[in-house]
Amino acid sequence: MMKTLAFYGLTLAFFFLSGAHSAKITFTNNCSKTIWPGTLTSDQKPQLSNTGFELLSKASLTLDVQAPWKGRFWARTQCSTNSTNFTCETADCGTGKVACNGAGAIPPASLVEINIADNRGMDYYDVSLVDGFNLPVSVATRGGTGECKNSSCSADVNAVCPGELQVIGSDGSVLACKSACTAFNQPQYCCTGAFSTPLTCPPTKYSAIFKQQCPQAYSYAYDDQTSTFTCSGAPDYFITFCP
Ligand SMILES: *[C@@H]1O[C@H](CO)[C@@H](O)[C@H](O)[C@H]1NC(C)=O
Ligand SMILES: *[C@@H]1O[C@H](CO)[C@@H](O)[C@H](O)[C@H]1NC(C)=O
Ligand SMILES: *[C@@H]1O[C@H](CO)[C@@H](O)[C@H](O)[C@H]1NC(C)=O
Ligand SMILES: *[C@@H]1O[C@H](CO)[C@@H](O)[C@H](O)[C@H]1NC(C)=O
């Protein structure tokens, strides 16, 4: 009994002294149609309790994430279920289910990446179009200290997507816009091989299209530092699709 109490005491002390906290991440669907957000925890860590869910137009859902945490979020569009599988025309995670269970989005997909620090330290977050674009998205913080700016990609990149990057849906419309890396798989677009450093991988005419539409978002792997945002003091997060 004493042993157990001492154990709980130590655990509680550790919890408070280490400043462990959980961040609330609220997803809002401001699009006119239903979307299916997905979550992916990085670095082989356990996945969140919810790795994929349906979100009706104008609906919100909040998840609790234990710090420290690192991972990404996206939303699937044009999903349907046949007799066996759930599949989506954009950003599918390939599981055949609404839950992504540790699988990431198949590009193209607009991504929100969040790196939540332990001990109420400095978090990093961004909107990334490095894996292409499927729908507009923004990320905002609340309750933190420091810069804590909103990062928003509200433009419809699909509307200006060059033909060679377009993903055409079964209805004939442009559903998503591939990155040049995904479309052509060449070192100058993927920043690999001789192009594997920031100095040797400059923007291209393709990444410039994404940057022009969404200046706050990463447009390719070595985009400049204007695309990374910081916030300290354990903020909560608000991710809005179609802001
Ligand atoms: C359901 O869709 C999946 C993915 O598109 C496909 O592999 C599978 O064959 C389909 N099943 C049926 C019964 O149509
Ligand atoms: C879809 O279901 C079929 C069985 O009908 C299975 O063989 C296939 O792997 C599934 N596809 C996906 C993407 O889960
Ligand atoms: C940031 O985003 C939040 C939540 O979406 C919104 O309430 C707030 O007005 C935004 N702030 C700015 C400066 O755009
Ligand atoms: C929701 O979308 C509408 C346009 O459809 C836009 O005017 C509005 O600002 C968006 N609201 C938020 C909170 O992003």
mmCIF file of C-alpha atoms and ligand atoms in Angstrom:
data_model
loop_
_atom_site.group_PDB
_atom_site.id
_atom_site.type_symbol
_atom_site.label_atom_id
_atom_site.label_comp_id
_atom_site.label_asym_id
_atom_site.label_seq_id
_atom_site.Cartn_x
_atom_site.Cartn_y
_atom_site.Cartn_z
ATOM 1 C CA MET A 1 0.000 0.000 0.000
ATOM 2 C CA MET A 2 2.713 2.459 1.046
ATOM 3 C CA LYS A 3 4.706 1.409 -1.969
ATOM 4 C CA THR A 4 1.766 2.080 -4.258
ATOM 5 C CA LEU A 5 1.090 5.498 -2.732
ATOM 6 C CA ALA A 6 4.752 6.410 -3.008
ATOM 7 C CA PHE A 7 4.705 5.314 -6.624
ATOM 8 C CA TYR A 8 1.671 7.471 -7.428
ATOM 9 C CA GLY A 9 3.227 10.357 -5.520
ATOM 10 C CA LEU A 10 6.380 10.140 -7.584
ATOM 11 C CA THR A 11 4.409 9.811 -10.796
ATOM 12 C CA LEU A 12 2.341 12.894 -9.956
ATOM 13 C CA ALA A 13 5.454 14.836 -8.937
ATOM 14 C CA PHE A 14 7.101 13.868 -12.204
ATOM 15 C CA PHE A 15 3.991 14.906 -14.127
ATOM 16 C CA PHE A 16 3.904 18.389 -12.566
ATOM 17 C CA LEU A 17 7.640 19.012 -12.368
ATOM 18 C CA SER A 18 8.245 17.937 -15.955
ATOM 19 C CA GLY A 19 5.405 20.182 -17.066
ATOM 20 C CA ALA A 20 3.836 17.475 -19.200
ATOM 21 C CA HIS A 21 0.760 18.874 -20.862
ATOM 22 C CA SER A 22 -1.747 18.042 -23.526
ATOM 23 C CA ALA A 23 -2.589 20.351 -26.403
ATOM 24 C CA LYS A 24 -6.073 20.531 -27.832
ATOM 25 C CA ILE A 25 -6.210 20.471 -31.613
ATOM 26 C CA THR A 26 -9.552 21.524 -33.089
ATOM 27 C CA PHE A 27 -10.393 20.686 -36.702
ATOM 28 C CA THR A 28 -13.080 22.703 -38.475
ATOM 29 C CA ASN A 29 -14.536 21.951 -41.881
ATOM 30 C CA ASN A 30 -15.409 25.292 -43.477
ATOM 31 C CA CYS A 31 -15.726 23.645 -46.914
ATOM 32 C CA SER A 32 -19.159 23.212 -48.506
ATOM 33 C CA LYS A 33 -18.697 19.411 -48.685
ATOM 34 C CA THR A 34 -17.827 16.652 -46.220
ATOM 35 C CA ILE A 35 -14.108 15.967 -45.704
ATOM 36 C CA TRP A 36 -12.230 13.182 -43.906
ATOM 37 C CA PRO A 37 -9.208 14.498 -41.930
ATOM 38 C CA GLY A 38 -6.300 12.171 -41.221
ATOM 39 C CA THR A 39 -3.638 12.287 -38.486
ATOM 40 C CA LEU A 40 -0.119 10.856 -38.558
ATOM 41 C CA THR A 41 2.330 10.752 -35.637
ATOM 42 C CA SER A 42 5.985 10.850 -36.780
ATOM 43 C CA ASP A 43 9.084 8.970 -35.689
ATOM 44 C CA GLN A 44 7.527 5.534 -35.131
ATOM 45 C CA LYS A 45 5.739 6.824 -32.013
ATOM 46 C CA PRO A 46 2.298 5.484 -31.039
ATOM 47 C CA GLN A 47 -0.472 6.952 -33.169
ATOM 48 C CA LEU A 48 -3.143 9.263 -31.729
ATOM 49 C CA SER A 49 -6.362 7.634 -30.524
ATOM 50 C CA ASN A 50 -8.019 9.024 -33.664
ATOM 51 C CA THR A 51 -6.170 8.625 -36.995
ATOM 52 C CA GLY A 52 -9.029 9.519 -39.339
ATOM 53 C CA PHE A 53 -12.603 10.738 -39.153
ATOM 54 C CA GLU A 54 -15.493 12.188 -41.100
ATOM 55 C CA LEU A 55 -16.173 15.911 -40.699
ATOM 56 C CA LEU A 56 -19.400 17.307 -42.153
ATOM 57 C CA SER A 57 -19.495 20.812 -43.605
ATOM 58 C CA LYS A 58 -19.317 23.397 -40.741
ATOM 59 C CA ALA A 59 -18.594 20.691 -38.135
ATOM 60 C CA SER A 60 -15.645 20.671 -35.696
ATOM 61 C CA LEU A 61 -13.842 17.998 -33.717
ATOM 62 C CA THR A 62 -11.196 18.362 -30.983
ATOM 63 C CA LEU A 63 -8.395 15.888 -30.222
ATOM 64 C CA ASP A 64 -6.083 15.871 -27.189
ATOM 65 C CA VAL A 65 -2.404 15.377 -27.949
ATOM 66 C CA GLN A 66 0.154 14.615 -25.210
ATOM 67 C CA ALA A 67 3.332 16.711 -25.437
ATOM 68 C CA PRO A 68 5.919 16.193 -26.748
ATOM 69 C CA TRP A 69 4.397 15.298 -30.107
ATOM 70 C CA LYS A 70 5.331 15.616 -33.754
ATOM 71 C CA GLY A 71 3.197 14.828 -36.757
ATOM 72 C CA ARG A 72 0.946 15.998 -39.535
ATOM 73 C CA PHE A 73 -2.684 16.497 -40.479
ATOM 74 C CA TRP A 74 -4.506 16.611 -43.811
ATOM 75 C CA ALA A 75 -8.002 16.071 -45.194
ATOM 76 C CA ARG A 76 -9.273 13.592 -47.752
ATOM 77 C CA THR A 77 -11.927 14.635 -50.263
ATOM 78 C CA GLN A 78 -14.409 12.853 -52.538
ATOM 79 C CA CYS A 79 -14.508 9.690 -50.439
ATOM 80 C CA SER A 80 -16.853 6.761 -50.870
ATOM 81 C CA THR A 81 -17.301 3.199 -49.675
ATOM 82 C CA ASN A 82 -17.938 0.226 -51.945
ATOM 83 C CA SER A 83 -18.856 -3.168 -50.515
ATOM 84 C CA THR A 84 -15.404 -3.599 -48.978
ATOM 85 C CA ASN A 85 -13.274 -0.445 -48.986
ATOM 86 C CA PHE A 86 -13.380 3.204 -48.055
ATOM 87 C CA THR A 87 -11.394 5.191 -50.642
ATOM 88 C CA CYS A 88 -10.890 8.853 -51.450
ATOM 89 C CA GLU A 89 -10.049 10.627 -54.682
ATOM 90 C CA THR A 90 -7.538 12.906 -52.895
ATOM 91 C CA ALA A 91 -5.113 12.353 -49.995
ATOM 92 C CA ASP A 92 -6.243 8.746 -49.449
ATOM 93 C CA CYS A 93 -4.209 6.894 -46.836
ATOM 94 C CA GLY A 94 -4.623 3.525 -48.535
ATOM 95 C CA THR A 95 -6.026 1.591 -45.570
ATOM 96 C CA GLY A 96 -9.438 1.025 -47.129
ATOM 97 C CA LYS A 97 -10.858 2.439 -43.879
ATOM 98 C CA VAL A 98 -11.686 5.876 -42.450
ATOM 99 C CA ALA A 99 -8.894 5.364 -39.882
ATOM 100 C CA CYS A 100 -5.400 5.800 -41.329
ATOM 101 C CA ASN A 101 -3.716 3.703 -38.603
ATOM 102 C CA GLY A 102 -0.197 5.056 -39.120
ATOM 103 C CA ALA A 103 -0.403 5.500 -42.896
ATOM 104 C CA GLY A 104 0.185 8.978 -44.338
ATOM 105 C CA ALA A 105 -1.590 10.784 -47.158
ATOM 106 C CA ILE A 106 -0.847 9.660 -50.696
ATOM 107 C CA PRO A 107 0.202 12.929 -52.460
ATOM 108 C CA PRO A 108 -0.997 15.385 -53.493
ATOM 109 C CA ALA A 109 -2.185 16.625 -50.097
ATOM 110 C CA SER A 110 -2.079 19.997 -48.348
ATOM 111 C CA LEU A 111 -0.463 19.333 -44.952
ATOM 112 C CA VAL A 112 -0.377 20.979 -41.538
ATOM 113 C CA GLU A 113 2.764 19.933 -39.650
ATOM 114 C CA ILE A 114 3.000 20.536 -35.885
ATOM 115 C CA ASN A 115 5.917 19.877 -33.548
ATOM 116 C CA ILE A 116 4.739 20.293 -29.930
ATOM 117 C CA ALA A 117 7.542 20.807 -27.399
ATOM 118 C CA ASP A 118 7.735 19.305 -23.934
ATOM 119 C CA ASN A 119 7.861 21.555 -20.859
ATOM 120 C CA ARG A 120 5.810 24.316 -22.485
ATOM 121 C CA GLY A 121 8.773 25.047 -24.749
ATOM 122 C CA MET A 122 8.756 26.352 -28.292
ATOM 123 C CA ASP A 123 6.408 24.644 -30.746
ATOM 124 C CA TYR A 124 6.936 24.733 -34.515
ATOM 125 C CA TYR A 125 4.154 24.519 -37.075
ATOM 126 C CA ASP A 126 3.595 25.115 -40.768
ATOM 127 C CA VAL A 127 1.356 24.592 -43.745
ATOM 128 C CA SER A 128 3.190 22.535 -46.356
ATOM 129 C CA LEU A 129 2.507 22.183 -50.070
ATOM 130 C CA VAL A 130 5.711 20.152 -50.528
ATOM 131 C CA ASP A 131 3.488 17.120 -51.200
ATOM 132 C CA GLY A 132 1.164 19.178 -53.409
ATOM 133 C CA PHE A 133 -2.242 20.721 -52.740
ATOM 134 C CA ASN A 134 -5.723 19.299 -52.462
ATOM 135 C CA LEU A 135 -7.668 21.910 -50.471
ATOM 136 C CA PRO A 136 -7.048 25.230 -48.659
ATOM 137 C CA VAL A 137 -6.060 24.970 -44.993
ATOM 138 C CA SER A 138 -4.942 27.213 -42.136
ATOM 139 C CA VAL A 139 -3.457 26.694 -38.675
ATOM 140 C CA ALA A 140 -3.908 29.085 -35.750
ATOM 141 C CA THR A 141 -2.851 28.978 -32.090
ATOM 142 C CA ARG A 142 -4.525 30.171 -28.907
ATOM 143 C CA GLY A 143 -3.137 30.633 -25.396
ATOM 144 C CA GLY A 144 0.554 30.609 -26.275
ATOM 145 C CA THR A 145 3.304 33.201 -25.880
ATOM 146 C CA GLY A 146 5.678 34.573 -28.513
ATOM 147 C CA GLU A 147 4.967 35.033 -32.209
ATOM 148 C CA CYS A 148 2.066 32.559 -32.485
ATOM 149 C CA LYS A 149 0.979 33.838 -35.914
ATOM 150 C CA ASN A 150 -1.691 32.207 -38.035
ATOM 151 C CA SER A 151 -0.456 30.431 -41.134
ATOM 152 C CA SER A 152 -3.033 30.267 -43.856
ATOM 153 C CA CYS A 153 -3.190 28.886 -47.375
ATOM 154 C CA SER A 154 -6.663 30.030 -48.369
ATOM 155 C CA ALA A 155 -6.124 30.204 -52.146
ATOM 156 C CA ASP A 156 -7.565 27.554 -54.447
ATOM 157 C CA VAL A 157 -4.342 26.342 -56.067
ATOM 158 C CA ASN A 158 -6.370 23.827 -58.109
ATOM 159 C CA ALA A 159 -7.811 26.740 -60.093
ATOM 160 C CA VAL A 160 -4.349 27.747 -61.386
ATOM 161 C CA CYS A 161 -2.720 24.305 -61.473
ATOM 162 C CA PRO A 162 -0.741 23.684 -64.705
ATOM 163 C CA GLY A 163 -2.097 20.805 -66.804
ATOM 164 C CA GLU A 164 0.946 18.596 -66.169
ATOM 165 C CA LEU A 165 0.363 18.756 -62.393
ATOM 166 C CA GLN A 166 -3.417 18.340 -62.331
ATOM 167 C CA VAL A 167 -5.282 15.439 -60.732
ATOM 168 C CA ILE A 168 -8.603 15.129 -62.539
ATOM 169 C CA GLY A 169 -11.534 13.632 -60.635
ATOM 170 C CA SER A 170 -14.132 11.204 -61.912
ATOM 171 C CA ASP A 171 -16.389 14.237 -62.446
ATOM 172 C CA GLY A 172 -13.802 15.882 -64.739
ATOM 173 C CA SER A 173 -12.846 18.705 -62.375
ATOM 174 C CA VAL A 174 -9.331 19.458 -61.035
ATOM 175 C CA LEU A 175 -9.358 17.852 -57.568
ATOM 176 C CA ALA A 176 -5.726 18.384 -56.606
ATOM 177 C CA CYS A 177 -2.403 19.778 -57.817
ATOM 178 C CA LYS A 178 0.738 17.631 -57.669
ATOM 179 C CA SER A 179 4.096 18.971 -56.605
ATOM 180 C CA ALA A 180 6.666 18.933 -59.409
ATOM 181 C CA CYS A 181 8.580 16.317 -57.380
ATOM 182 C CA THR A 182 5.572 13.973 -57.341
ATOM 183 C CA ALA A 183 4.762 14.640 -61.008
ATOM 184 C CA PHE A 184 8.256 14.347 -62.531
ATOM 185 C CA ASN A 185 10.357 12.648 -59.793
ATOM 186 C CA GLN A 186 13.484 14.573 -60.809
ATOM 187 C CA PRO A 187 16.313 15.693 -58.456
ATOM 188 C CA GLN A 188 15.934 19.425 -59.168
ATOM 189 C CA TYR A 189 12.284 19.249 -58.057
ATOM 190 C CA CYS A 190 12.742 16.771 -55.182
ATOM 191 C CA CYS A 191 15.966 18.363 -53.815
ATOM 192 C CA THR A 192 17.810 15.055 -54.033
ATOM 193 C CA GLY A 193 21.195 14.032 -55.521
ATOM 194 C CA ALA A 194 23.193 17.078 -56.676
ATOM 195 C CA PHE A 195 20.274 19.251 -55.468
ATOM 196 C CA SER A 196 20.182 17.935 -51.892
ATOM 197 C CA THR A 197 21.087 21.148 -50.019
ATOM 198 C CA PRO A 198 19.231 24.460 -49.619
ATOM 199 C CA LEU A 199 21.945 26.193 -51.660
ATOM 200 C CA THR A 200 21.748 23.787 -54.597
ATOM 201 C CA CYS A 201 17.946 23.469 -54.640
ATOM 202 C CA PRO A 202 16.498 26.863 -55.606
ATOM 203 C CA PRO A 203 12.779 27.440 -56.281
ATOM 204 C CA THR A 204 11.502 26.285 -59.684
ATOM 205 C CA LYS A 205 8.795 27.672 -61.944
ATOM 206 C CA TYR A 206 6.487 25.045 -60.422
ATOM 207 C CA SER A 207 7.242 25.762 -56.748
ATOM 208 C CA ALA A 208 6.826 29.479 -57.597
ATOM 209 C CA ILE A 209 3.182 28.838 -58.520
ATOM 210 C CA PHE A 210 2.477 27.373 -55.066
ATOM 211 C CA LYS A 211 4.447 30.171 -53.363
ATOM 212 C CA GLN A 212 2.571 32.877 -55.245
ATOM 213 C CA GLN A 213 -0.787 31.398 -54.254
ATOM 214 C CA CYS A 214 0.151 30.645 -50.640
ATOM 215 C CA PRO A 215 3.152 32.767 -49.533
ATOM 216 C CA GLN A 216 3.009 31.503 -45.935
ATOM 217 C CA ALA A 217 3.192 27.817 -46.903
ATOM 218 C CA TYR A 218 6.185 25.656 -47.789
ATOM 219 C CA SER A 219 6.260 25.407 -51.590
ATOM 220 C CA TYR A 220 9.157 22.920 -51.852
ATOM 221 C CA ALA A 221 11.548 21.048 -49.543
ATOM 222 C CA TYR A 222 14.046 23.896 -48.985
ATOM 223 C CA ASP A 223 11.659 26.798 -49.041
ATOM 224 C CA ASP A 224 12.856 29.797 -47.009
ATOM 225 C CA GLN A 225 12.284 30.275 -43.301
ATOM 226 C CA THR A 226 9.197 32.451 -43.789
ATOM 227 C CA SER A 227 7.194 29.227 -43.784
ATOM 228 C CA THR A 228 7.996 27.958 -40.261
ATOM 229 C CA PHE A 229 5.981 29.473 -37.409
ATOM 230 C CA THR A 230 6.708 29.291 -33.665
ATOM 231 C CA CYS A 231 4.692 29.563 -30.446
ATOM 232 C CA SER A 232 5.699 28.775 -26.844
ATOM 233 C CA GLY A 233 3.812 28.146 -23.614
ATOM 234 C CA ALA A 234 1.627 25.196 -24.636
ATOM 235 C CA PRO A 235 -0.894 26.759 -27.044
ATOM 236 C CA ASP A 236 -3.955 24.987 -28.390
ATOM 237 C CA TYR A 237 -4.319 24.648 -32.166
ATOM 238 C CA PHE A 238 -7.120 25.371 -34.637
ATOM 239 C CA ILE A 239 -6.894 23.790 -38.064
ATOM 240 C CA THR A 240 -9.471 25.054 -40.549
ATOM 241 C CA PHE A 241 -10.055 23.472 -43.944
ATOM 242 C CA CYS A 242 -11.300 25.931 -46.598
ATOM 243 C CA PRO A 243 -10.555 28.994 -44.392
HETATM 244 C C1 LIG B 1 -13.561 -1.428 -53.736
HETATM 245 O O1 LIG B 1 -12.621 -0.403 -53.979
HETATM 246 C C2 LIG B 1 -11.282 -0.831 -53.841
HETATM 247 C C3 LIG B 1 -10.394 0.386 -53.979
HETATM 248 O O2 LIG B 1 -10.745 1.186 -55.066
HETATM 249 C C4 LIG B 1 -10.991 -1.902 -54.874
HETATM 250 O O3 LIG B 1 -9.637 -2.353 -54.729
HETATM 251 C C5 LIG B 1 -11.937 -3.062 -54.679
HETATM 252 O O4 LIG B 1 -11.755 -4.022 -55.701
HETATM 253 C C6 LIG B 1 -13.393 -2.587 -54.692
HETATM 254 N N1 LIG B 1 -14.260 -3.704 -54.341
HETATM 255 C C7 LIG B 1 -15.401 -3.944 -54.984
HETATM 256 C C8 LIG B 1 -16.169 -5.130 -54.500
HETATM 257 O O5 LIG B 1 -15.798 -3.251 -55.906
HETATM 258 C C1 LIG B 2 -9.998 -3.390 -51.005
HETATM 259 O O1 LIG B 2 -10.650 -4.607 -50.705
HETATM 260 C C2 LIG B 2 -10.085 -5.711 -51.384
HETATM 261 C C3 LIG B 2 -10.963 -6.896 -51.076
HETATM 262 O O2 LIG B 2 -12.223 -6.659 -51.673
HETATM 263 C C4 LIG B 2 -8.644 -5.891 -50.941
HETATM 264 O O3 LIG B 2 -8.050 -6.949 -51.650
HETATM 265 C C5 LIG B 2 -7.868 -4.617 -51.223
HETATM 266 O O4 LIG B 2 -6.550 -4.719 -50.754
HETATM 267 C C6 LIG B 2 -8.550 -3.435 -50.602
HETATM 268 N N1 LIG B 2 -7.893 -2.183 -51.008
HETATM 269 C C7 LIG B 2 -7.520 -1.255 -50.135
HETATM 270 C C8 LIG B 2 -6.970 -0.014 -50.731
HETATM 271 O O5 LIG B 2 -7.635 -1.402 -48.945
HETATM 272 C C1 LIG B 3 -6.283 33.523 -36.580
HETATM 273 O O1 LIG B 3 -7.135 32.391 -36.630
HETATM 274 C C2 LIG B 3 -8.135 32.416 -35.629
HETATM 275 C C3 LIG B 3 -8.865 31.079 -35.656
HETATM 276 O O2 LIG B 3 -9.100 30.645 -36.970
HETATM 277 C C4 LIG B 3 -9.062 33.620 -35.868
HETATM 278 O O3 LIG B 3 -10.038 33.662 -34.856
HETATM 279 C C5 LIG B 3 -8.224 34.880 -35.845
HETATM 280 O O4 LIG B 3 -9.048 35.971 -36.210
HETATM 281 C C6 LIG B 3 -7.051 34.799 -36.812
HETATM 282 N N1 LIG B 3 -6.179 35.954 -36.619
HETATM 283 C C7 LIG B 3 -5.699 36.666 -37.630
HETATM 284 C C8 LIG B 3 -4.770 37.774 -37.262
HETATM 285 O O5 LIG B 3 -5.963 36.411 -38.807
HETATM 286 C C1 LIG B 4 -15.463 30.047 -44.311
HETATM 287 O O1 LIG B 4 -15.601 30.136 -45.717
HETATM 288 C C2 LIG B 4 -16.160 31.363 -46.169
HETATM 289 C C3 LIG B 4 -16.292 31.269 -47.684
HETATM 290 O O2 LIG B 4 -16.988 30.116 -48.027
HETATM 291 C C4 LIG B 4 -15.274 32.514 -45.780
HETATM 292 O O3 LIG B 4 -15.853 33.730 -46.190
HETATM 293 C C5 LIG B 4 -15.069 32.513 -44.274
HETATM 294 O O4 LIG B 4 -14.131 33.510 -43.914
HETATM 295 C C6 LIG B 4 -14.551 31.168 -43.799
HETATM 296 N N1 LIG B 4 -14.523 31.133 -42.341
HETATM 297 C C7 LIG B 4 -13.453 30.712 -41.651
HETATM 298 C C8 LIG B 4 -13.589 30.736 -40.158
HETATM 299 O O5 LIG B 4 -12.413 30.301 -42.151
#
